[in-house]
Amino acid sequence: MKAHEGIVELFENEGVDTVFSLASEEIIPILSEIQDNRGDGIRVVHCRHEQGAAAMADGYSRADDGIGVCIVGRGPAIAQTGTALQGANNYGSDVLYLVPETRLTATHDGKGFQQEAFLRSMAGEVESIRSPDVLLSALADVFRRIRAGDGPIAVQVPIDVLESDLSETSILEEYATPGTGRQDARTHPDETKLEEALDAYLDSDATKAPIIVAGRGAVRANAKAEIEQLAERMNAYLVTTLQANGYFSDHPYSLGFAGDLGTGLANEYLSETGFVLALGCSLNHHTVDKGHLLSEDANVVHVDTEPTNIGRYTDVDVGIVGDAKITAEAFREQLESFGIDRSGEFWTDRVRRRIEDSSPTTDRAFEDRPGTVDPRELIGALDDALPDDRLVYSDVGHFCGWVFDGLTIDPTDRLTWLVDFLALGQGLPVGIGAALAEDDRTCIVFCGDGGLMMSLPELDTAARHDVPMIVVVMNDDALGAEYHMGKTRGYSGSVGKIRAPDFEELAIDMGAEAHTVRSVDDVEAIEAELTAELNGPVVVDCRVNPEVRHRTMGEMSID
Ligand SMILES: Cc1ncc(C[n+]2csc(CCOP(=O)(O)OP(=O)(O)O)c2C)c(N)n1
Ligand SMILES: [Mg+2]
């Protein structure tokens, strides 16, 4: 058996059903084996740029329990993927990158560069398999490690090893134990750590309402009831991260989401509190707005199942490795056993009225621009017109503010904001990968005109592969973030003014369905098409008034 045949057989054994690629000389044998000799077991998605292939593999893994697989060429090909690799690394995605390496016998390689150092730096982990004898066993081991939660791993194989004959085909039976899945063992918090957390709580300023911040980990742990019971006893206010936005929306003391794009009340009370209990969230730069939202006097207890997440972005007083649901319950039981009950102290009518009266919207008036729609009205119309069962992937840019203020998104893993590396242009390819993994929900990508231009070639990929998805372009004919940041900092804003092309025409040329929207009526007119079964990508180019500035612009930095 040839090495490339063995690799494909191993992929099949491991349950791989999709690989994301852009053909290059050294990977022709593997791709041909998949496409020409193996029936329909594995689909090859042919991307237009290696960055797209890497980002799609990331999106695929985020939407599904499976491992995203990306196969691209060596040297310049893999070098094009840097931003996507770092994004997946920061998020800890389950991605395997298979990359050829210069021949072991080569004395010179025109495509040579410090590939291993690059992969180590961007992807995080690299395995270099330099003998055919261990090729399949080492590769099977990489699958196992990714499933065990090691995050993305890049595998390098020299071209001559890829061309070699494998002596032991039985190796597959010996090593491939596919489909073991990730362990779902719930993590119980350490008793001593719980006591430290109690001390931190009792030592904090008792005149201020404590805050519980819940993130995606709390949503995944299904911790809502336990957190609300704990909150009642502490009389804490409930805050979420952006990704868990809406988790406590039916609770009278839920303040919304905290962070640089956060709601006013969540940020106000978080920055004043003396005690924060963070459950299942990373406390990243967005959630605490680079630390501005935490007072120096606040005692912070951080609970997460991943030990490396604790204190990664924010210094904390007590770190507890634990499941959000189990830890919330254990903390409440501890309060109970000490007879600590603050019910009624902070859950007052005054605060409840403030919450009821608050609105996350920007209510200023801005100069009208004919032929464009106010993004605040647009997002309301899109919220009504887009399918309800939605999986939203958002690129970065000024436009995000409108999306997070106005779009209803179920917090159970249905919003992914691609800020892991704060990289523009990842929304579309990650969304394509997710749409290919997702069977039930409609994948909707929100991006700006700048982000779409950065990833535009992949619209062609989505059209060629009939990827069912909706791409909403919040098109302000500008790099709006730069335009507004420039203006609020006293510059003219001219550096952000870069005109956008006609996306409807471009998208149709590439084989997608497309519409241009300049008013709320235009959105209503296409509602039936947006909610019908999709047979490929639908692009909605929304011409938004570039002058309407989100309330957070000027205070926040997307860079
Ligand atoms: C790879 C990368 N390049 C540049 C930036 C800086 N940046 C952040 S948002 C933005 C503007 C995005 O423009 P657009 O997609 O049109 O969204 P808008 O801000 O106009 O809503 C830029 C240039 C970045 N974050 N990442
Ligand atoms: Mg723009």
Coordinates of C-alpha atoms and ligand atoms in Angstrom, one line a residue:
M1 CA 0.0 0.0 0.0
K2 CA 1.3 3.5 -0.9
A3 CA 1.5 6.1 1.9
H4 CA -1.2 8.3 0.4
E5 CA -3.6 5.3 0.2
G6 CA -2.9 4.5 3.8
I7 CA -3.6 8.0 4.9
V8 CA -6.9 8.1 3.1
E9 CA -7.9 4.7 4.6
L10 CA -7.0 6.0 8.0
F11 CA -9.1 9.2 7.4
E12 CA -12.0 6.9 6.5
N13 CA -11.5 4.9 9.7
E14 CA -11.4 8.0 11.7
G15 CA -14.8 9.1 10.4
V16 CA -13.5 12.0 8.3
D17 CA -16.2 13.0 5.8
T18 CA -14.9 16.4 4.5
V19 CA -11.4 17.8 3.8
F20 CA -10.7 21.4 2.9
S21 CA -8.0 21.9 0.4
L22 CA -6.3 23.8 -2.3
A23 CA -4.5 21.5 -4.7
S24 CA -0.7 21.7 -4.9
E25 CA 1.7 19.3 -6.6
E26 CA 2.7 17.2 -3.5
I27 CA -0.9 16.6 -2.4
I28 CA -2.3 15.5 -5.8
P29 CA -1.9 11.8 -4.9
I30 CA -3.9 12.1 -1.6
L31 CA -6.7 14.3 -3.2
S32 CA -6.9 12.0 -6.2
E33 CA -7.2 8.9 -4.0
I34 CA -10.1 10.5 -2.2
Q35 CA -11.9 11.8 -5.3
D36 CA -11.2 9.1 -7.8
N37 CA -10.9 5.8 -5.9
R38 CA -13.0 6.0 -2.8
G39 CA -16.5 6.7 -3.9
D40 CA -18.4 9.3 -1.9
G41 CA -16.9 8.6 1.5
I42 CA -15.0 11.8 1.8
R43 CA -15.8 15.1 0.1
V44 CA -13.0 17.5 -1.0
V45 CA -13.9 21.1 -0.7
H46 CA -11.7 23.0 -3.2
C47 CA -11.1 26.4 -1.8
R48 CA -9.7 29.5 -3.6
H49 CA -7.1 30.4 -1.0
E50 CA -5.3 28.3 1.7
Q51 CA -6.4 30.8 4.3
G52 CA -10.0 29.9 3.4
A53 CA -9.3 26.1 3.5
A54 CA -7.8 26.5 7.0
A55 CA -10.6 28.7 8.3
M56 CA -13.3 26.4 6.8
A57 CA -11.8 23.4 8.6
D58 CA -12.0 25.5 11.8
G59 CA -15.6 26.4 11.1
Y60 CA -16.5 22.8 10.4
S61 CA -15.0 21.7 13.7
R62 CA -16.8 24.5 15.7
A63 CA -20.2 23.5 14.3
D64 CA -19.9 19.8 14.8
D65 CA -18.3 17.2 17.0
G66 CA -16.0 16.1 14.2
I67 CA -12.4 17.0 13.4
G68 CA -11.9 19.6 10.7
V69 CA -9.3 18.5 8.3
C70 CA -7.2 20.8 6.1
I71 CA -4.7 19.6 3.5
V72 CA -2.6 22.2 1.7
G73 CA 0.8 22.4 0.0
R74 CA 4.1 23.1 1.7
G75 CA 6.0 26.4 1.8
P76 CA 4.0 29.4 0.3
A77 CA 0.7 27.4 0.5
I78 CA 0.7 26.8 4.2
A79 CA 2.3 30.2 4.8
Q80 CA -0.9 31.8 3.5
T81 CA -2.9 30.3 6.3
G82 CA -1.3 32.1 9.3
T83 CA -4.2 34.1 10.5
A84 CA -6.7 31.2 10.3
L85 CA -4.2 28.9 12.2
Q86 CA -3.8 31.4 15.0
G87 CA -7.5 32.0 15.3
A88 CA -8.1 28.2 15.6
N89 CA -5.3 27.9 18.0
N90 CA -6.7 30.7 20.2
Y91 CA -10.1 29.1 20.2
G92 CA -8.7 25.6 20.7
S93 CA -10.5 24.1 17.7
D94 CA -10.4 20.4 16.7
V95 CA -8.5 20.8 13.5
L96 CA -5.8 18.7 11.8
Y97 CA -3.7 20.3 9.2
L98 CA -1.8 17.9 6.9
V99 CA 1.1 19.5 5.2
P100 CA 3.9 18.1 3.1
E101 CA 7.5 19.0 4.0
T102 CA 10.6 19.4 1.9
R103 CA 12.1 16.0 0.8
L104 CA 14.4 14.5 3.3
T105 CA 16.9 14.1 0.5
A106 CA 16.7 17.6 -0.9
T107 CA 19.7 19.9 -0.7
H108 CA 17.6 22.9 -1.8
D109 CA 13.9 23.8 -1.9
G110 CA 12.6 26.9 -3.6
K111 CA 9.5 26.7 -1.4
G112 CA 11.5 26.2 1.7
F113 CA 11.1 28.4 4.8
Q114 CA 11.0 27.8 8.5
Q115 CA 7.8 25.8 8.1
E116 CA 8.0 23.9 11.4
A117 CA 8.7 27.1 13.4
F118 CA 5.8 28.8 11.6
L119 CA 3.4 26.0 12.4
R120 CA 4.5 25.8 16.0
S121 CA 4.0 29.5 16.4
M122 CA 0.6 29.8 14.7
A123 CA -1.1 26.4 15.0
G124 CA 0.3 25.6 18.4
E125 CA 1.4 22.0 18.0
V126 CA 3.3 20.2 15.2
E127 CA 4.1 16.6 14.6
S128 CA 6.7 15.9 12.0
I129 CA 6.4 12.3 10.8
R130 CA 9.6 11.4 9.0
S131 CA 9.4 7.6 8.6
P132 CA 6.9 5.6 6.7
D133 CA 7.1 2.9 9.4
V134 CA 5.3 5.1 11.9
L135 CA 3.2 7.3 9.5
L136 CA -0.2 5.8 10.2
S137 CA 0.3 5.1 13.8
A138 CA 1.6 8.6 14.5
L139 CA -1.3 10.1 12.4
A140 CA -3.9 8.0 14.4
D141 CA -2.3 9.3 17.6
V142 CA -2.8 12.9 16.4
F143 CA -6.5 12.2 15.8
R144 CA -6.7 10.8 19.4
R145 CA -5.0 13.8 20.9
I146 CA -7.3 16.2 19.1
R147 CA -10.3 14.3 20.3
A148 CA -8.9 14.4 23.8
G149 CA -8.9 18.2 23.6
D150 CA -5.3 19.1 22.7
G151 CA -6.6 21.7 20.2
P152 CA -5.4 22.0 16.6
I153 CA -2.3 20.0 15.5
A154 CA -0.3 20.4 12.3
V155 CA 1.2 17.3 10.8
Q156 CA 4.2 17.6 8.5
V157 CA 5.2 14.7 6.3
P158 CA 8.2 15.0 3.9
I159 CA 7.3 14.4 0.2
D160 CA 9.5 11.3 -0.1
V161 CA 7.6 9.7 2.9
L162 CA 4.3 10.6 1.2
E163 CA 5.6 8.8 -1.9
S164 CA 6.8 5.7 -0.1
D165 CA 5.4 2.2 0.2
L166 CA 4.0 1.2 3.6
S167 CA 5.2 -2.2 4.8
E168 CA 2.5 -2.9 7.4
T169 CA -1.0 -2.3 6.3
S170 CA -2.2 -4.1 9.5
I171 CA -1.1 -1.0 11.3
L172 CA -4.5 0.5 10.7
E173 CA -6.3 -2.2 12.7
E174 CA -3.8 -1.9 15.5
Y175 CA -3.9 1.9 15.9
A176 CA -7.1 3.2 14.6
T177 CA -9.8 3.3 17.3
P178 CA -12.0 5.9 15.8
G179 CA -15.0 7.6 17.1
T180 CA -14.1 7.5 20.8
G181 CA -15.3 11.1 21.1
R182 CA -14.4 13.6 23.8
Q183 CA -14.8 12.5 27.4
D184 CA -17.8 14.1 29.0
A185 CA -16.7 13.7 32.5
R186 CA -18.1 16.5 34.6
T187 CA -15.5 18.3 36.6
H188 CA -16.1 18.6 40.3
P189 CA -14.5 21.5 42.1
D190 CA -11.8 21.0 44.7
E191 CA -13.2 21.6 48.3
T192 CA -10.3 23.7 49.4
K193 CA -10.7 26.0 46.3
L194 CA -14.4 26.3 47.1
E195 CA -13.5 27.5 50.6
E196 CA -11.0 30.0 49.2
A197 CA -13.8 31.2 46.9
L198 CA -16.1 31.7 49.9
D199 CA -13.3 33.6 51.8
A200 CA -12.9 35.9 48.7
Y201 CA -16.7 36.5 48.7
L202 CA -16.8 37.2 52.4
D203 CA -13.8 39.5 52.2
S204 CA -15.3 41.6 49.4
D205 CA -17.1 44.9 49.8
A206 CA -20.5 43.8 51.1
T207 CA -22.1 47.2 50.3
K208 CA -22.0 46.5 46.5
A209 CA -24.1 43.9 44.7
P210 CA -22.0 40.8 43.6
I211 CA -22.0 39.9 40.0
I212 CA -22.1 36.5 38.3
V213 CA -20.7 36.4 34.8
A214 CA -21.8 33.4 32.8
G215 CA -20.3 32.4 29.5
R216 CA -20.6 29.7 26.9
G217 CA -19.3 27.1 29.3
A218 CA -22.2 27.7 31.6
V219 CA -24.6 27.4 28.7
R220 CA -23.0 24.1 27.6
A221 CA -23.1 22.8 31.2
N222 CA -26.9 23.7 31.3
A223 CA -26.2 25.6 34.5
K224 CA -29.1 28.2 34.3
A225 CA -31.2 26.9 37.1
E226 CA -28.3 26.4 39.5
I227 CA -26.8 29.8 38.7
E228 CA -30.2 31.5 39.3
Q229 CA -30.6 29.8 42.6
L230 CA -27.1 30.8 43.7
A231 CA -27.7 34.4 42.4
E232 CA -30.8 34.6 44.6
R233 CA -29.0 33.6 47.8
M234 CA -26.1 36.0 47.0
N235 CA -28.5 38.6 45.6
A236 CA -26.1 38.9 42.7
Y237 CA -26.9 40.5 39.4
L238 CA -26.6 38.3 36.4
V239 CA -24.4 39.2 33.5
T240 CA -23.3 37.1 30.5
T241 CA -20.5 37.3 28.0
L242 CA -21.5 38.3 24.4
Q243 CA -21.5 34.6 23.3
A244 CA -24.0 33.7 26.0
N245 CA -26.1 36.8 25.4
G246 CA -29.7 36.2 26.3
Y247 CA -29.1 33.3 28.6
F248 CA -31.0 34.9 31.5
S249 CA -33.2 37.1 29.4
D250 CA -36.3 36.1 31.3
H251 CA -34.8 36.9 34.7
P252 CA -35.6 40.3 36.4
Y253 CA -32.1 40.9 37.6
S254 CA -30.3 40.1 34.3
L255 CA -28.2 43.1 33.2
G256 CA -27.4 41.9 29.7
F257 CA -23.9 41.2 28.4
A258 CA -20.7 42.8 29.6
G259 CA -17.8 44.0 27.4
D260 CA -16.5 46.5 25.0
L261 CA -19.8 46.1 23.0
G262 CA -21.7 45.4 26.1
T263 CA -24.9 46.9 27.5
G264 CA -24.7 50.0 29.7
L265 CA -26.1 48.4 32.9
A266 CA -23.9 45.2 32.7
N267 CA -20.8 47.3 32.3
E268 CA -21.8 49.8 35.0
Y269 CA -22.5 47.3 37.8
L270 CA -19.6 45.1 36.8
S271 CA -17.1 47.9 37.1
E272 CA -18.5 48.9 40.5
T273 CA -18.8 45.5 42.1
G274 CA -16.6 44.1 44.9
F275 CA -17.1 40.4 43.9
V276 CA -17.2 38.6 40.6
L277 CA -18.0 35.0 40.1
A278 CA -17.1 34.1 36.5
L279 CA -18.6 30.7 35.4
G280 CA -17.7 29.0 32.2
C281 CA -16.2 32.0 30.4
S282 CA -12.7 33.0 29.6
L283 CA -12.9 36.6 31.0
N284 CA -11.2 37.7 27.8
H285 CA -10.2 41.2 26.7
H286 CA -13.7 41.8 25.3
T287 CA -15.7 40.7 28.3
V288 CA -13.7 42.9 30.7
D289 CA -12.8 45.5 28.1
K290 CA -9.1 45.0 28.6
G291 CA -9.6 45.2 32.3
H292 CA -11.4 48.5 32.4
L293 CA -14.6 46.8 33.6
L294 CA -13.0 45.3 36.8
S295 CA -12.3 47.5 39.8
E296 CA -8.9 46.9 41.4
D297 CA -10.7 46.1 44.7
A298 CA -12.9 43.5 43.2
N299 CA -12.3 39.9 44.3
V300 CA -12.6 37.6 41.3
V301 CA -13.3 33.9 41.4
H302 CA -12.9 32.2 38.0
V303 CA -14.5 28.8 37.3
D304 CA -13.7 26.9 34.1
T305 CA -13.3 23.2 33.1
E306 CA -10.1 24.1 31.2
P307 CA -7.3 24.8 33.7
T308 CA -5.3 26.8 31.1
N309 CA -8.3 29.2 30.6
I310 CA -8.1 30.3 34.2
G311 CA -6.3 33.6 34.6
R312 CA -5.3 33.4 30.9
Y313 CA -6.6 36.9 30.1
T314 CA -7.5 38.4 33.5
D315 CA -5.7 38.1 36.8
V316 CA -8.0 36.4 39.3
D317 CA -8.0 35.9 43.0
V318 CA -9.2 32.3 43.1
G319 CA -9.3 29.8 40.1
I320 CA -11.5 26.7 40.3
V321 CA -11.3 24.0 37.8
G322 CA -14.9 22.9 37.6
D323 CA -18.1 22.5 35.7
A324 CA -20.2 25.6 35.9
K325 CA -23.4 23.8 36.9
I326 CA -21.8 21.6 39.6
T327 CA -19.7 24.5 41.0
A328 CA -22.6 26.9 41.2
E329 CA -24.6 24.3 43.1
A330 CA -21.6 23.5 45.4
F331 CA -21.0 27.2 46.1
R332 CA -24.7 27.7 47.0
E333 CA -24.7 24.6 49.3
Q334 CA -21.6 26.1 51.0
L335 CA -23.4 29.4 51.6
E336 CA -26.4 27.5 52.9
S337 CA -24.3 25.4 55.4
F338 CA -22.8 28.7 56.8
G339 CA -26.3 30.3 56.9
I340 CA -25.3 33.0 54.5
D341 CA -28.3 34.5 52.8
R342 CA -28.4 38.0 51.3
S343 CA -31.9 37.7 49.7
G344 CA -33.6 41.1 49.4
E345 CA -30.4 43.2 49.8
F346 CA -29.7 44.1 46.2
W347 CA -32.7 42.8 44.3
T348 CA -34.6 46.0 44.8
D349 CA -37.5 47.5 42.9
R350 CA -35.3 50.5 41.9
V351 CA -32.8 48.3 40.1
R352 CA -35.5 46.2 38.5
R353 CA -37.1 49.4 37.1
R354 CA -33.7 50.6 35.8
I355 CA -33.3 47.2 34.0
E356 CA -36.8 47.4 32.5
D357 CA -36.2 51.0 31.3
S358 CA -32.8 50.4 29.8
S359 CA -32.3 49.9 26.1
P360 CA -29.2 48.8 24.3
T361 CA -29.8 50.9 21.3
T362 CA -28.1 54.0 20.0
D363 CA -30.8 56.6 20.0
R364 CA -29.1 59.7 18.5
A365 CA -30.1 61.1 15.1
F366 CA -27.6 61.0 12.2
E367 CA -27.4 62.6 8.8
D368 CA -29.6 60.8 6.3
R369 CA -27.9 59.2 3.3
P370 CA -30.4 58.6 0.4
G371 CA -30.2 55.1 -1.0
T372 CA -29.1 53.6 2.3
V373 CA -30.9 52.1 5.3
D374 CA -30.4 53.0 8.9
P375 CA -28.6 49.9 10.4
R376 CA -30.7 50.1 13.5
E377 CA -33.9 49.7 11.5
L378 CA -32.3 47.2 9.2
I379 CA -31.3 44.8 11.9
G380 CA -34.8 44.7 13.3
A381 CA -36.2 43.9 9.8
L382 CA -33.5 41.2 9.3
D383 CA -34.3 39.8 12.7
D384 CA -37.9 39.3 11.5
A385 CA -37.0 38.1 8.0
L386 CA -34.2 35.6 8.7
P387 CA -34.9 32.0 9.6
D388 CA -35.5 31.5 13.3
D389 CA -33.3 28.5 13.7
R390 CA -30.1 30.3 13.1
L391 CA -26.5 29.7 13.6
V392 CA -24.7 33.1 13.3
Y393 CA -21.1 33.6 12.5
S394 CA -19.9 37.2 12.7
D395 CA -16.8 38.8 11.2
V396 CA -15.3 41.8 13.0
G397 CA -16.0 45.5 12.2
H398 CA -18.1 48.4 13.3
F399 CA -21.3 46.7 12.0
C400 CA -21.1 44.0 14.8
G401 CA -22.6 46.5 17.3
W402 CA -25.9 46.5 15.4
V403 CA -26.0 42.8 15.0
F404 CA -25.5 42.1 18.7
D405 CA -27.9 44.9 19.8
G406 CA -30.7 43.8 17.4
L407 CA -30.5 40.2 16.4
T408 CA -32.2 37.6 18.5
I409 CA -29.9 34.6 18.9
D410 CA -30.5 31.7 21.2
P411 CA -27.4 31.5 23.4
T412 CA -27.0 27.8 23.1
D413 CA -23.9 27.9 20.9
R414 CA -25.6 29.8 18.1
L415 CA -23.5 32.9 18.0
T416 CA -19.8 32.8 17.1
W417 CA -18.1 36.1 17.0
L418 CA -14.7 35.6 15.3
V419 CA -12.6 37.6 17.6
D420 CA -10.2 34.9 18.7
F421 CA -7.4 36.6 16.8
L422 CA -9.4 39.8 16.1
A423 CA -8.9 39.0 12.4
L424 CA -11.0 40.6 9.7
G425 CA -12.1 38.3 6.9
Q426 CA -12.6 35.0 8.8
G427 CA -16.4 35.2 9.0
L428 CA -17.2 33.9 5.5
P429 CA -14.8 30.9 5.4
V430 CA -15.5 29.8 8.9
G431 CA -19.2 30.1 8.2
I432 CA -18.8 28.0 5.0
G433 CA -17.1 25.3 7.0
A434 CA -19.9 25.4 9.6
A435 CA -22.6 25.3 7.0
L436 CA -21.1 22.2 5.5
A437 CA -21.1 20.5 9.0
E438 CA -24.6 21.6 10.0
D439 CA -27.7 19.7 9.0
D440 CA -30.5 21.4 10.9
R441 CA -29.9 25.1 11.4
T442 CA -29.4 27.8 8.9
C443 CA -25.9 29.2 8.9
I444 CA -25.9 33.0 8.6
V445 CA -22.7 34.9 8.2
F446 CA -22.7 38.6 9.0
C447 CA -19.8 40.6 7.6
G448 CA -18.8 44.1 6.5
D449 CA -17.9 45.1 3.0
G450 CA -14.2 45.1 4.0
G451 CA -14.4 41.7 5.6
L452 CA -16.1 40.3 2.5
M453 CA -13.6 41.7 0.1
M454 CA -10.8 40.0 2.2
S455 CA -12.4 36.6 1.8
L456 CA -14.4 37.2 -1.5
P457 CA -12.8 34.2 -3.4
E458 CA -14.4 31.8 -1.0
L459 CA -17.9 33.0 -2.2
D460 CA -17.0 31.2 -5.3
T461 CA -16.2 28.1 -3.3
A462 CA -19.5 28.3 -1.5
A463 CA -21.3 28.6 -4.9
R464 CA -19.4 25.8 -6.5
H465 CA -20.1 23.5 -3.6
D466 CA -23.8 24.6 -3.3
V467 CA -23.2 25.5 0.4
P468 CA -26.6 26.4 1.9
M469 CA -26.1 29.6 3.8
I470 CA -27.0 33.3 4.0
V471 CA -24.3 36.0 3.8
V472 CA -25.5 39.3 5.1
V473 CA -23.2 42.1 4.1
M474 CA -23.5 45.2 6.3
N475 CA -22.2 47.4 3.6
D476 CA -21.3 50.9 4.6
D477 CA -19.0 51.4 1.6
A478 CA -16.1 51.8 4.1
L479 CA -13.8 50.3 6.6
G480 CA -16.3 51.7 9.1
A481 CA -14.4 50.8 12.2
E482 CA -11.4 52.8 10.9
Y483 CA -13.7 55.6 9.6
H484 CA -15.5 56.1 12.9
M485 CA -12.4 55.5 15.1
G486 CA -10.5 58.0 13.0
K487 CA -13.3 60.6 13.3
T488 CA -13.8 60.2 17.0
R489 CA -10.1 60.6 17.5
G490 CA -10.0 63.9 15.7
Y491 CA -8.9 62.7 12.2
S492 CA -10.9 63.2 9.0
G493 CA -11.9 59.5 8.7
S494 CA -10.6 59.5 5.1
V495 CA -8.4 56.4 5.7
G496 CA -11.5 54.3 6.2
K497 CA -13.3 55.5 3.1
I498 CA -12.8 52.7 0.6
R499 CA -15.6 52.1 -1.8
A500 CA -17.1 48.7 -2.1
P501 CA -18.0 47.0 -5.4
D502 CA -21.5 45.8 -6.4
F503 CA -21.7 42.6 -4.4
E504 CA -25.0 41.5 -5.9
E505 CA -23.5 41.5 -9.4
L506 CA -20.3 39.8 -8.2
A507 CA -22.1 37.1 -6.3
I508 CA -24.4 36.3 -9.2
D509 CA -21.3 36.0 -11.5
M510 CA -19.9 33.5 -9.1
G511 CA -23.0 31.5 -9.1
A512 CA -24.7 32.6 -5.9
E513 CA -28.1 34.1 -5.4
A514 CA -28.0 37.7 -4.4
H515 CA -30.1 40.7 -3.5
T516 CA -29.4 44.4 -2.7
V517 CA -31.2 46.0 0.2
R518 CA -31.6 49.8 0.6
S519 CA -34.7 49.9 2.9
V520 CA -36.7 47.9 5.4
D521 CA -39.2 47.3 2.6
D522 CA -36.5 45.6 0.5
V523 CA -35.9 43.2 3.4
E524 CA -39.5 42.4 3.7
A525 CA -39.7 41.7 -0.1
I526 CA -37.1 38.9 0.1
E527 CA -38.3 37.3 3.3
A528 CA -39.8 34.3 1.5
E529 CA -36.5 33.6 -0.3
L530 CA -34.6 33.8 3.0
T531 CA -36.8 31.4 4.8
A532 CA -37.2 28.9 1.9
E533 CA -34.9 25.8 1.8
L534 CA -31.5 27.0 0.5
N535 CA -29.7 25.2 -2.3
G536 CA -26.6 27.4 -2.2
P537 CA -25.3 30.7 -0.8
V538 CA -27.6 33.7 -0.8
V539 CA -25.9 37.1 -0.5
V540 CA -27.8 40.0 0.9
D541 CA -25.9 43.2 0.2
C542 CA -27.3 45.8 2.7
R543 CA -26.4 49.3 1.9
V544 CA -26.3 50.9 5.3
N545 CA -25.9 54.6 6.2
P546 CA -22.2 54.9 6.9
E547 CA -22.8 58.0 9.2
V548 CA -24.8 56.1 11.9
R549 CA -22.3 55.5 14.6
H550 CA -22.7 52.7 17.2
R551 CA -22.8 53.9 20.8
T552 CA -19.6 51.9 21.6
M553 CA -17.5 53.4 18.9
G554 CA -15.0 55.8 20.2
E555 CA -14.7 54.0 23.5
M556 CA -13.8 50.6 22.1
S557 CA -11.0 49.5 19.8
I558 CA -11.4 46.6 17.4
D559 CA -7.6 46.5 16.8
Ligands
LIG1 C1 -6.6 40.9 9.3 C2 -7.1 42.2 9.8 N1 -6.8 43.4 9.1 C3 -7.2 44.6 9.6 C4 -7.9 44.7 10.8 C5 -8.4 46.0 11.3 N2 -9.8 46.2 11.1 C6 -10.7 45.8 12.1 S1 -12.3 46.1 11.6 C7 -11.8 46.8 10.1 C8 -12.8 47.4 9.2 C9 -13.7 46.3 8.7 O1 -14.5 46.9 7.6 P1 -15.9 46.2 7.2 O2 -15.7 44.7 7.1 O3 -16.4 46.9 6.1 O4 -16.8 46.4 8.5 P2 -17.2 47.9 9.1 O5 -16.2 48.2 10.2 O6 -17.2 48.8 7.9 O7 -18.6 47.6 9.7 C10 -10.4 46.7 10.0 C11 -9.7 47.2 8.8 C12 -8.1 43.4 11.5 N3 -8.8 43.4 12.6 N4 -7.7 42.3 11.0
MG2 MG -17.7 48.5 6.0

